[in-house]
Coordinates of C-alpha atoms in Angstrom, one line a residue:
M1471 CA 0.0 0.0 0.0
R1472 CA 2.8 2.4 1.0
L1473 CA 4.6 1.5 -2.3
K1474 CA 1.5 2.4 -4.3
L1475 CA 1.1 5.7 -2.5
L1476 CA 4.8 6.5 -3.0
L1477 CA 4.5 5.8 -6.8
A1478 CA 1.4 7.9 -7.0
L1479 CA 3.1 10.8 -5.3
C1480 CA 6.1 10.4 -7.7
L1481 CA 3.8 10.6 -10.6
V1482 CA 2.1 13.7 -9.3
Y1483 CA 5.5 15.3 -8.7
A1484 CA 6.7 14.4 -12.2
S1485 CA 3.6 15.8 -13.7
A1486 CA 3.9 19.0 -11.7
Q1487 CA 7.6 19.3 -12.8
A1488 CA 6.6 18.8 -16.5
Q1489 CA 3.8 21.4 -16.1
D1490 CA 6.2 23.9 -14.5
E1491 CA 8.8 23.3 -17.2
S1492 CA 6.2 24.1 -19.9
C1493 CA 5.0 27.3 -18.2
R1494 CA 7.2 30.2 -19.5
L1495 CA 5.2 33.0 -17.9
A1496 CA 6.3 31.9 -14.5
D1497 CA 9.9 31.3 -15.4
D1498 CA 12.3 33.6 -13.5
N1499 CA 15.3 32.5 -15.6
P1500 CA 14.2 32.1 -19.2
Y1501 CA 16.6 31.3 -22.0
L1502 CA 17.2 34.5 -23.9
L1503 CA 20.0 33.7 -26.4
F1504 CA 18.6 33.6 -29.9
G1505 CA 21.6 33.6 -32.2
T1506 CA 21.8 36.6 -34.5
K1507 CA 18.4 37.9 -33.2
T1508 CA 19.5 38.2 -29.6
A1509 CA 18.9 41.5 -27.9
Y1510 CA 22.2 43.2 -27.0
T1511 CA 21.2 43.4 -23.3
F1512 CA 20.8 39.6 -23.2
A1513 CA 24.1 38.9 -24.9
N1514 CA 26.0 40.9 -22.2
R1515 CA 23.9 39.7 -19.3
G1516 CA 25.9 38.4 -16.3
I1517 CA 29.3 39.8 -17.5
P1518 CA 30.8 42.2 -15.0
V1519 CA 31.6 45.7 -16.0
S1520 CA 35.3 46.0 -16.8
R1521 CA 37.6 49.0 -16.6
A1522 CA 39.9 47.4 -19.2
H1523 CA 39.9 50.7 -21.1
D1524 CA 41.8 52.4 -18.3
V1525 CA 45.4 51.5 -19.2
P1526 CA 47.9 53.0 -16.6
G1527 CA 50.5 55.2 -18.3
C1528 CA 48.8 55.1 -21.7
Q1529 CA 46.4 57.4 -23.5
P1530 CA 43.9 56.4 -26.2
I1531 CA 44.8 58.2 -29.5
A1532 CA 42.6 56.4 -32.0
I1533 CA 39.6 54.0 -32.2
W1534 CA 38.4 51.7 -34.9
M1535 CA 34.9 50.3 -34.6
L1536 CA 32.7 47.8 -36.5
N1537 CA 29.0 47.9 -35.6
R1538 CA 25.9 46.0 -36.4
H1539 CA 22.5 47.6 -36.6
G1540 CA 19.9 47.2 -33.8
S1541 CA 16.7 45.2 -34.0
H1542 CA 14.6 45.5 -37.2
N1543 CA 11.3 44.6 -38.7
P1544 CA 10.9 41.2 -40.5
E1545 CA 12.4 41.0 -44.0
A1546 CA 10.1 41.3 -47.0
D1547 CA 10.2 37.6 -47.7
E1548 CA 9.3 36.7 -44.1
F1549 CA 6.0 38.5 -43.9
A1550 CA 3.8 35.9 -45.6
E1551 CA 5.0 33.0 -43.5
L1552 CA 4.9 35.0 -40.2
Q1553 CA 1.4 36.2 -40.9
K1554 CA 0.3 32.6 -41.2
L1555 CA 0.9 32.3 -37.5
V1556 CA -2.5 33.9 -37.0
I1557 CA -4.1 30.8 -38.5
L1558 CA -1.8 28.5 -36.5
K1559 CA -2.7 30.2 -33.3
N1560 CA -6.4 29.8 -34.0
N1561 CA -5.8 26.1 -34.7
V1562 CA -3.9 25.7 -31.4
M1563 CA -6.8 27.3 -29.6
I1564 CA -9.2 24.8 -31.2
N1565 CA -6.9 21.9 -30.3
Y1566 CA -7.0 23.0 -26.7
S1567 CA -10.7 23.6 -26.6
N1568 CA -11.2 20.1 -28.1
G1569 CA -8.8 18.5 -25.7
N1570 CA -6.5 17.0 -28.4
F1571 CA -3.9 15.5 -26.1
R1572 CA -2.7 12.0 -25.8
N1573 CA -0.3 13.0 -23.0
T1574 CA -1.3 15.9 -20.7
N1575 CA 2.4 16.4 -19.8
F1576 CA 2.9 18.2 -23.1
R1577 CA 0.2 20.8 -22.4
M1578 CA 1.1 24.5 -22.2
C1579 CA 0.1 26.0 -18.9
N1580 CA -3.0 28.2 -18.9
A1581 CA -1.1 31.4 -18.4
D1582 CA 1.0 30.7 -21.5
L1583 CA -2.0 29.6 -23.5
N1584 CA -3.9 32.8 -22.6
L1585 CA -0.9 34.9 -23.6
L1586 CA -0.8 33.1 -27.0
E1587 CA -4.5 33.5 -27.4
R1588 CA -4.2 37.3 -27.0
W1589 CA -1.4 37.5 -29.6
E1590 CA -2.4 39.2 -32.9
W1591 CA -0.4 40.3 -35.9
N1592 CA 0.6 43.9 -35.5
P1593 CA -1.0 45.8 -38.3
R1594 CA 1.8 48.4 -38.1
L1595 CA 4.2 45.7 -39.4
N1596 CA 3.7 46.9 -43.0
I1597 CA 5.8 45.2 -45.7
S1598 CA 6.7 48.7 -47.0
F1599 CA 8.8 49.0 -43.8
A1600 CA 10.3 45.5 -44.2
G1601 CA 13.8 45.3 -42.6
D1602 CA 13.8 48.8 -41.2
L1603 CA 15.1 49.5 -37.7
T1604 CA 12.5 49.3 -34.9
S1605 CA 12.1 52.2 -32.5
D1606 CA 13.9 50.0 -29.9
G1607 CA 16.7 49.3 -32.4
Y1608 CA 17.1 53.0 -33.0
M1609 CA 17.1 53.9 -29.3
S1610 CA 19.5 51.1 -28.3
T1611 CA 21.9 52.4 -31.0
Q1612 CA 21.8 55.9 -29.5
Q1613 CA 22.4 54.5 -26.0
L1614 CA 25.4 52.5 -27.3
A1615 CA 27.0 55.6 -28.7
Q1616 CA 26.5 57.4 -25.5
A1617 CA 28.1 54.5 -23.6
W1618 CA 31.2 54.6 -25.8
K1619 CA 31.5 58.4 -25.4
Q1620 CA 31.3 58.1 -21.6
R1621 CA 34.1 55.4 -21.8
F1622 CA 36.4 57.5 -24.0
P1623 CA 35.5 61.2 -23.5
G1624 CA 38.9 62.4 -24.5
L1625 CA 38.8 60.4 -27.7
L1626 CA 35.1 60.6 -28.8
T1627 CA 34.7 64.3 -28.6
D1628 CA 32.2 66.8 -30.0
N1629 CA 34.6 67.7 -32.8
V1630 CA 33.1 66.2 -35.9
H1631 CA 36.5 66.4 -37.7
D1632 CA 37.7 63.6 -35.4
Y1633 CA 35.4 61.1 -37.1
L1634 CA 34.9 59.2 -40.3
F1635 CA 31.8 57.1 -40.6
K1636 CA 31.3 54.3 -43.2
Y1637 CA 28.2 52.3 -43.8
V1638 CA 26.6 49.9 -46.3
N1639 CA 24.2 51.2 -48.8
D1640 CA 20.8 50.3 -47.3
Q1641 CA 18.3 52.1 -45.1
R1642 CA 18.9 49.9 -42.1
S1643 CA 22.6 50.9 -41.9
S1644 CA 22.1 54.5 -42.8
N1645 CA 19.5 54.8 -40.0
T1646 CA 21.9 53.1 -37.6
F1647 CA 24.5 55.7 -38.6
K1648 CA 21.9 58.5 -37.8
A1649 CA 21.0 57.0 -34.5
F1650 CA 24.6 56.6 -33.5
T1651 CA 25.6 60.1 -34.4
E1652 CA 22.6 61.5 -32.5
G1653 CA 23.8 59.6 -29.5
L1654 CA 27.3 61.1 -29.9
F1655 CA 26.4 64.7 -30.7
R1656 CA 22.9 65.0 -29.3
A1657 CA 21.8 66.3 -32.7
Q1658 CA 20.4 64.9 -35.9
A1659 CA 23.1 63.8 -38.4
D1660 CA 21.5 65.8 -41.2
N1661 CA 22.3 69.0 -39.2
I1662 CA 25.9 68.2 -38.7
D1663 CA 28.8 68.3 -41.2
I1664 CA 30.1 64.8 -40.6
S1665 CA 32.5 62.9 -42.9
K1666 CA 30.6 59.9 -44.1
E1667 CA 30.7 57.5 -47.0
T1668 CA 29.3 54.2 -48.2
D1669 CA 31.9 51.4 -48.8
E1670 CA 30.2 48.2 -49.9
K1671 CA 33.4 46.3 -50.8
L1672 CA 34.9 47.0 -47.4
L1673 CA 31.8 46.2 -45.3
R1674 CA 30.1 43.6 -47.5
P1675 CA 32.9 42.0 -49.6
Y1676 CA 31.0 38.7 -49.8
K1677 CA 28.3 40.4 -51.9
Y1678 CA 30.9 41.2 -54.6
C1679 CA 32.8 38.0 -54.7
P1680 CA 31.6 35.3 -57.2
S1681 CA 34.3 32.9 -56.1
W1682 CA 33.2 33.0 -52.4
N1683 CA 29.6 32.8 -53.5
A1684 CA 30.3 29.6 -55.5
D1685 CA 32.6 27.9 -52.9
V1686 CA 30.7 28.9 -49.8
E1687 CA 27.4 30.6 -50.2
E1688 CA 26.0 28.3 -52.9
N1689 CA 28.0 25.3 -51.9
A1690 CA 25.7 22.5 -50.5
D1691 CA 28.5 21.3 -48.3
T1692 CA 28.5 24.5 -46.4
L1693 CA 25.2 23.7 -44.7
S1694 CA 25.8 19.9 -44.5
Q1695 CA 26.3 19.9 -40.7
Q1696 CA 23.2 22.0 -40.2
H1697 CA 21.1 19.7 -42.3
T1698 CA 22.6 16.7 -40.6
F1699 CA 21.5 18.1 -37.2
E1700 CA 18.0 18.8 -38.6
S1701 CA 17.8 15.1 -39.8
S1702 CA 18.9 13.7 -36.4
Q1703 CA 16.5 11.8 -34.2
E1704 CA 17.0 14.4 -31.5
Y1705 CA 15.7 17.2 -33.8
K1706 CA 12.8 15.0 -34.9
D1707 CA 11.9 14.3 -31.3
M1708 CA 12.0 18.0 -30.6
L1709 CA 9.7 18.7 -33.6
N1710 CA 7.3 15.9 -32.4
N1711 CA 7.2 17.2 -28.8
I1712 CA 6.5 20.8 -29.9
S1713 CA 3.7 19.5 -32.2
R1714 CA 2.2 17.6 -29.3
R1715 CA 2.5 20.7 -27.1
L1716 CA 0.4 22.6 -29.7
G1717 CA -2.2 19.9 -29.6
F1718 CA -1.5 18.4 -33.0
N1719 CA -1.5 14.6 -33.5
Y1720 CA 1.0 15.0 -36.4
D1721 CA 4.3 16.8 -36.8
I1722 CA 4.1 20.3 -38.0
E1723 CA 6.3 21.4 -40.9
R1724 CA 9.8 22.6 -40.2
D1725 CA 9.0 25.9 -41.9
V1726 CA 6.3 26.4 -39.3
L1727 CA 8.7 25.7 -36.5
H1728 CA 11.1 28.2 -38.1
S1729 CA 8.3 30.9 -38.2
M1730 CA 7.4 30.4 -34.6
Y1731 CA 11.1 30.7 -33.6
Q1732 CA 11.5 33.8 -35.7
M1733 CA 8.5 35.4 -34.2
C1734 CA 9.7 34.4 -30.7
R1735 CA 13.0 36.0 -31.1
Y1736 CA 11.7 39.0 -33.0
N1737 CA 9.2 39.7 -30.2
K1738 CA 11.9 39.4 -27.5
A1739 CA 14.3 41.7 -29.3
W1740 CA 11.6 44.3 -29.9
Q1741 CA 10.3 44.3 -26.3
V1742 CA 13.0 43.0 -24.0
A1743 CA 10.9 43.4 -20.9
Q1744 CA 7.9 41.5 -22.3
I1745 CA 7.3 37.8 -22.6
S1746 CA 6.9 36.5 -26.2
P1747 CA 3.8 34.3 -26.6
W1748 CA 5.7 32.3 -29.2
C1749 CA 8.7 31.6 -27.0
A1750 CA 6.2 29.8 -24.7
V1751 CA 6.0 27.1 -27.4
F1752 CA 9.6 26.0 -26.7
T1753 CA 11.4 24.5 -23.7
K1754 CA 14.8 25.8 -22.8
N1755 CA 16.4 22.8 -24.4
D1756 CA 14.5 23.4 -27.6
L1757 CA 15.8 27.0 -27.7
K1758 CA 19.4 25.7 -27.1
R1759 CA 19.1 23.3 -30.0
L1760 CA 17.8 26.0 -32.3
E1761 CA 20.6 28.2 -31.2
Y1762 CA 23.1 25.5 -32.0
L1763 CA 21.5 24.9 -35.3
E1764 CA 22.3 28.5 -36.3
D1765 CA 25.8 28.3 -34.9
L1766 CA 26.4 25.3 -37.2
Q1767 CA 25.3 27.4 -40.1
T1768 CA 27.4 30.6 -39.2
Y1769 CA 30.5 28.5 -38.3
Y1770 CA 30.7 27.1 -41.8
K1771 CA 29.3 30.1 -43.7
Y1772 CA 31.2 32.9 -42.0
G1773 CA 33.6 31.2 -39.7
Y1774 CA 36.4 28.7 -39.4
G1775 CA 34.5 25.9 -41.2
S1776 CA 35.3 27.2 -44.7
P1777 CA 38.9 28.1 -45.6
K1778 CA 37.8 30.8 -48.1
N1779 CA 36.4 32.8 -45.2
Q1780 CA 39.9 33.6 -44.2
E1781 CA 40.5 35.1 -47.6
I1782 CA 37.4 37.4 -47.7
G1783 CA 37.3 38.2 -44.0
C1784 CA 40.5 40.3 -44.1
T1785 CA 39.1 43.6 -45.4
G1786 CA 38.2 44.9 -42.0
V1787 CA 41.6 43.9 -40.6
K1788 CA 43.3 45.7 -43.5
D1789 CA 41.2 48.8 -42.9
M1790 CA 42.1 48.8 -39.2
M1791 CA 45.8 48.4 -39.8
T1792 CA 45.9 51.2 -42.4
F1793 CA 44.2 53.5 -39.9
F1794 CA 46.5 52.6 -37.0
N1795 CA 49.7 52.8 -39.1
T1796 CA 48.8 56.4 -39.9
H1797 CA 48.7 57.3 -36.2
V1798 CA 51.8 55.3 -35.3
D1799 CA 53.9 56.6 -38.1
N1800 CA 53.2 60.3 -37.4
E1801 CA 54.2 62.0 -34.2
K1802 CA 51.6 64.7 -34.6
P1803 CA 47.9 63.9 -33.8
Q1804 CA 46.1 62.8 -36.9
Q1805 CA 42.5 63.1 -38.0
P1806 CA 40.2 61.3 -38.1
R1807 CA 40.8 59.8 -34.6
A1808 CA 37.8 57.5 -34.9
I1809 CA 36.6 55.4 -37.8
V1810 CA 33.2 54.0 -37.2
H1811 CA 31.6 51.4 -39.5
F1812 CA 28.0 50.1 -39.7
T1813 CA 27.5 46.8 -41.3
E1814 CA 25.8 43.3 -41.0
A1815 CA 26.2 40.2 -38.8
P1816 CA 28.2 38.3 -41.4
M1817 CA 30.9 41.0 -41.5
L1818 CA 31.2 40.9 -37.7
L1819 CA 31.6 37.1 -37.8
L1820 CA 34.1 37.2 -40.7
T1821 CA 36.2 39.8 -39.1
L1822 CA 36.4 38.0 -35.8
Q1823 CA 37.5 34.8 -37.5
A1824 CA 40.1 36.8 -39.5
L1825 CA 41.5 38.0 -36.1
G1826 CA 41.6 34.4 -34.9
A1827 CA 39.1 35.1 -32.1
R1828 CA 36.6 32.6 -30.7
R1829 CA 38.4 29.7 -32.3
D1830 CA 37.4 26.3 -30.8
A1831 CA 39.9 23.5 -30.6
A1832 CA 37.7 21.3 -32.8
P1833 CA 35.2 22.1 -35.5
L1834 CA 31.5 22.3 -34.6
T1835 CA 29.6 19.3 -35.8
A1836 CA 26.0 18.0 -35.7
A1837 CA 27.1 14.9 -33.8
G1838 CA 28.9 16.9 -31.2
Y1839 CA 26.0 18.8 -29.7
H1840 CA 26.0 17.0 -26.4
T1841 CA 29.7 17.1 -25.9
A1842 CA 31.3 19.4 -23.3
P1843 CA 33.3 21.4 -25.9
A1844 CA 30.1 22.1 -27.9
Q1845 CA 28.1 23.2 -24.8
S1846 CA 30.9 25.6 -23.8
R1847 CA 31.8 26.6 -27.4
K1848 CA 33.5 29.8 -28.1
W1849 CA 31.8 30.2 -31.5
S1850 CA 28.4 31.5 -30.5
A1851 CA 26.4 33.9 -32.7
S1852 CA 24.4 35.0 -29.7
A1853 CA 27.6 36.3 -28.1
M1854 CA 29.4 37.4 -31.3
A1855 CA 26.6 39.0 -33.4
P1856 CA 23.6 40.0 -31.4
Y1857 CA 21.7 43.1 -32.4
N1858 CA 24.0 46.1 -31.9
A1859 CA 27.0 43.9 -31.9
N1860 CA 30.3 45.8 -31.9
L1861 CA 34.0 45.2 -32.3
A1862 CA 36.4 47.9 -31.3
A1863 CA 40.2 48.3 -31.4
V1864 CA 41.6 51.2 -29.5
L1865 CA 45.2 52.4 -30.1
Y1866 CA 47.0 53.7 -27.0
K1867 CA 50.2 55.7 -26.8
C1868 CA 52.2 55.0 -23.7
T1869 CA 54.7 57.0 -21.6
P1870 CA 58.0 55.1 -21.3
N1871 CA 58.6 53.2 -18.1
S1872 CA 55.1 54.3 -16.8
N1873 CA 53.8 50.7 -16.5
F1874 CA 56.1 47.8 -15.8
Q1875 CA 53.8 45.4 -17.6
I1876 CA 54.1 47.4 -20.9
N1877 CA 57.3 47.4 -22.9
D1878 CA 56.0 48.7 -26.1
P1879 CA 55.2 52.4 -26.7
Y1880 CA 51.9 51.6 -28.4
Q1881 CA 49.2 49.2 -27.3
V1882 CA 45.9 48.1 -28.8
L1883 CA 42.9 47.1 -26.8
F1884 CA 40.4 44.8 -28.5
L1885 CA 36.8 45.0 -27.2
E1886 CA 33.9 42.8 -28.3
N1887 CA 30.5 44.1 -27.3
E1888 CA 32.3 46.5 -24.9
R1889 CA 34.1 43.6 -23.2
P1890 CA 37.8 42.6 -23.6
L1891 CA 38.2 40.2 -26.5
Y1892 CA 40.4 37.2 -25.7
L1893 CA 43.3 36.9 -28.1
E1894 CA 46.3 34.7 -27.7
E1895 CA 49.5 36.6 -26.6
C1896 CA 47.4 39.4 -25.2
R1897 CA 46.3 40.3 -21.7
D1898 CA 42.6 40.8 -21.3
G1899 CA 42.3 42.1 -24.8
L1900 CA 45.4 44.4 -24.5
C1901 CA 48.1 43.6 -27.1
N1902 CA 51.5 45.0 -27.8
W1903 CA 51.7 47.0 -31.0
T1904 CA 54.6 44.8 -32.1
F1905 CA 52.3 41.7 -31.9
V1906 CA 49.5 43.5 -33.7
K1907 CA 51.7 44.8 -36.4
N1908 CA 53.3 41.4 -37.0
R1909 CA 50.2 39.2 -36.8
F1910 CA 47.5 41.5 -38.3
G1911 CA 49.8 43.5 -40.5
L1912 CA 50.6 40.2 -42.3
I1913 CA 46.9 39.6 -42.8
A1914 CA 46.5 43.1 -44.1
D1915 CA 49.5 42.9 -46.4
N1916 CA 48.1 39.7 -48.0
C1917 CA 44.5 40.9 -48.2
N1918 CA 43.7 40.8 -51.9
L1919 CA 40.3 40.0 -53.3
D1920 CA 41.5 39.4 -56.8
F1921 CA 40.5 35.7 -56.3
C1922 CA 36.9 36.9 -56.4
N1923 CA 37.2 37.5 -60.2
G1924 CA 37.3 33.8 -60.8
G1925 CA 33.5 33.7 -60.9
A1926 CA 31.3 34.4 -63.8
T1927 CA 29.8 37.6 -62.3
K1928 CA 31.7 40.9 -62.6
I1929 CA 33.3 42.0 -59.3
N1930 CA 31.3 45.3 -59.4
E1931 CA 28.0 43.5 -59.3
P1932 CA 26.5 42.1 -56.1
V1933 CA 26.2 38.3 -56.2
G1934 CA 24.3 35.6 -54.5
R1935 CA 22.0 35.6 -51.5
R1936 CA 23.0 37.2 -48.3
G1937 CA 21.7 36.1 -45.0
I1938 CA 21.5 33.6 -42.2
E1939 CA 19.4 30.6 -42.5
I1940 CA 18.3 28.7 -39.5
A1941 CA 16.0 26.1 -41.0
S1942 CA 15.9 24.1 -44.2
G1943 CA 13.7 25.5 -46.8
A1944 CA 13.7 29.0 -45.3
Q1945 CA 16.4 31.4 -46.5
K1946 CA 16.2 34.7 -44.6
N1947 CA 17.8 38.0 -45.4
N1948 CA 19.0 38.4 -41.8
S1949 CA 21.9 40.7 -41.5

């Protein structure tokens, strides 16, 4: 009798645990890392504020920055599929009203279900504004500029002649430039005489490289690990469980899963303090698997998984070294003192791999998901390329014998999303100029995109698709 009672209590406890696991509204510690659609505040959460920019005996004399835009509206080719979620939501509500469950442990809790029931497509999400910065994306960019100015007040001054801004030729990047300069100067960019230019081949070289397009972008092998992970039993089980959670007695299509995930992470980036109804569809483990799926794609498409990425990812490094050499080779202060670029997630990822940052000891693979190295992997799009991602290199000039740890008159501090970037042979992101000149100067000297001409398309014409795909059959212009 006591054994039966104990078993009954265990079943009740297990059921309660399953119910709690599926109730997102009550979760005090939700999973908030969504790859390239991670809100900037979530990417930096839990990382202590560092004073790495205070280098004793040294003064910053130049800064080079590479910035990604803030959160944006869905792309034009996403609207139709995302709007279908209205029909899906209605079907889920019907499923729940009809009690279509073989196993009640898969049920969403009532709070999450009510949240989903209240969700509607925002009529202000008009396709004519597809891909544009959201108001949150605009404000977060302003705030980021203000944070940088507070960190380097003697370098990021109110003198507009100290700056050169470069951005890609689209509305999203140009609006990011406007928001950033408003944050710096507390005035609209149109009212200030700022040096600015578009530079597509510097900031989006992959769009003008037929050879890279053929060998990486359009090469089926590039996404083989991603597709292998999607074909795994673990991924199929996840799809099955999510389908049951929605009340379906059959597996939903992968494209539907992709749309729900897109809406989940869009919602959370647009309103960081709100709970996304579509995130309630997923468990924490589901979200971690989907994050890994995108990491498999970015690792081979823009990272260490494809050798040609080393060849095309050098343009940012070359631009940085040219800029710093100008300041090191001249005793007198030079202008501009700050070069600030605005680009896309792929360029951030390509530049980081060109610097040798976030390199894992072994390649990411579909089969390696549950291994310790994969779970603590360095290559993580959530950390490397969230919305408003930034990479900065700050050149310091040092007073001789002012710091016993520094034996080089120039130092370079590398910061990733405002935190020290780990690089071999450097201390908390601070590198001797000799190391920088030897290591990255060699990359800059050998940076030549003539190999791009091997394709059929002229180098002056953009080629191929750009974007980050996180599910088979769904190619998104995420940048």
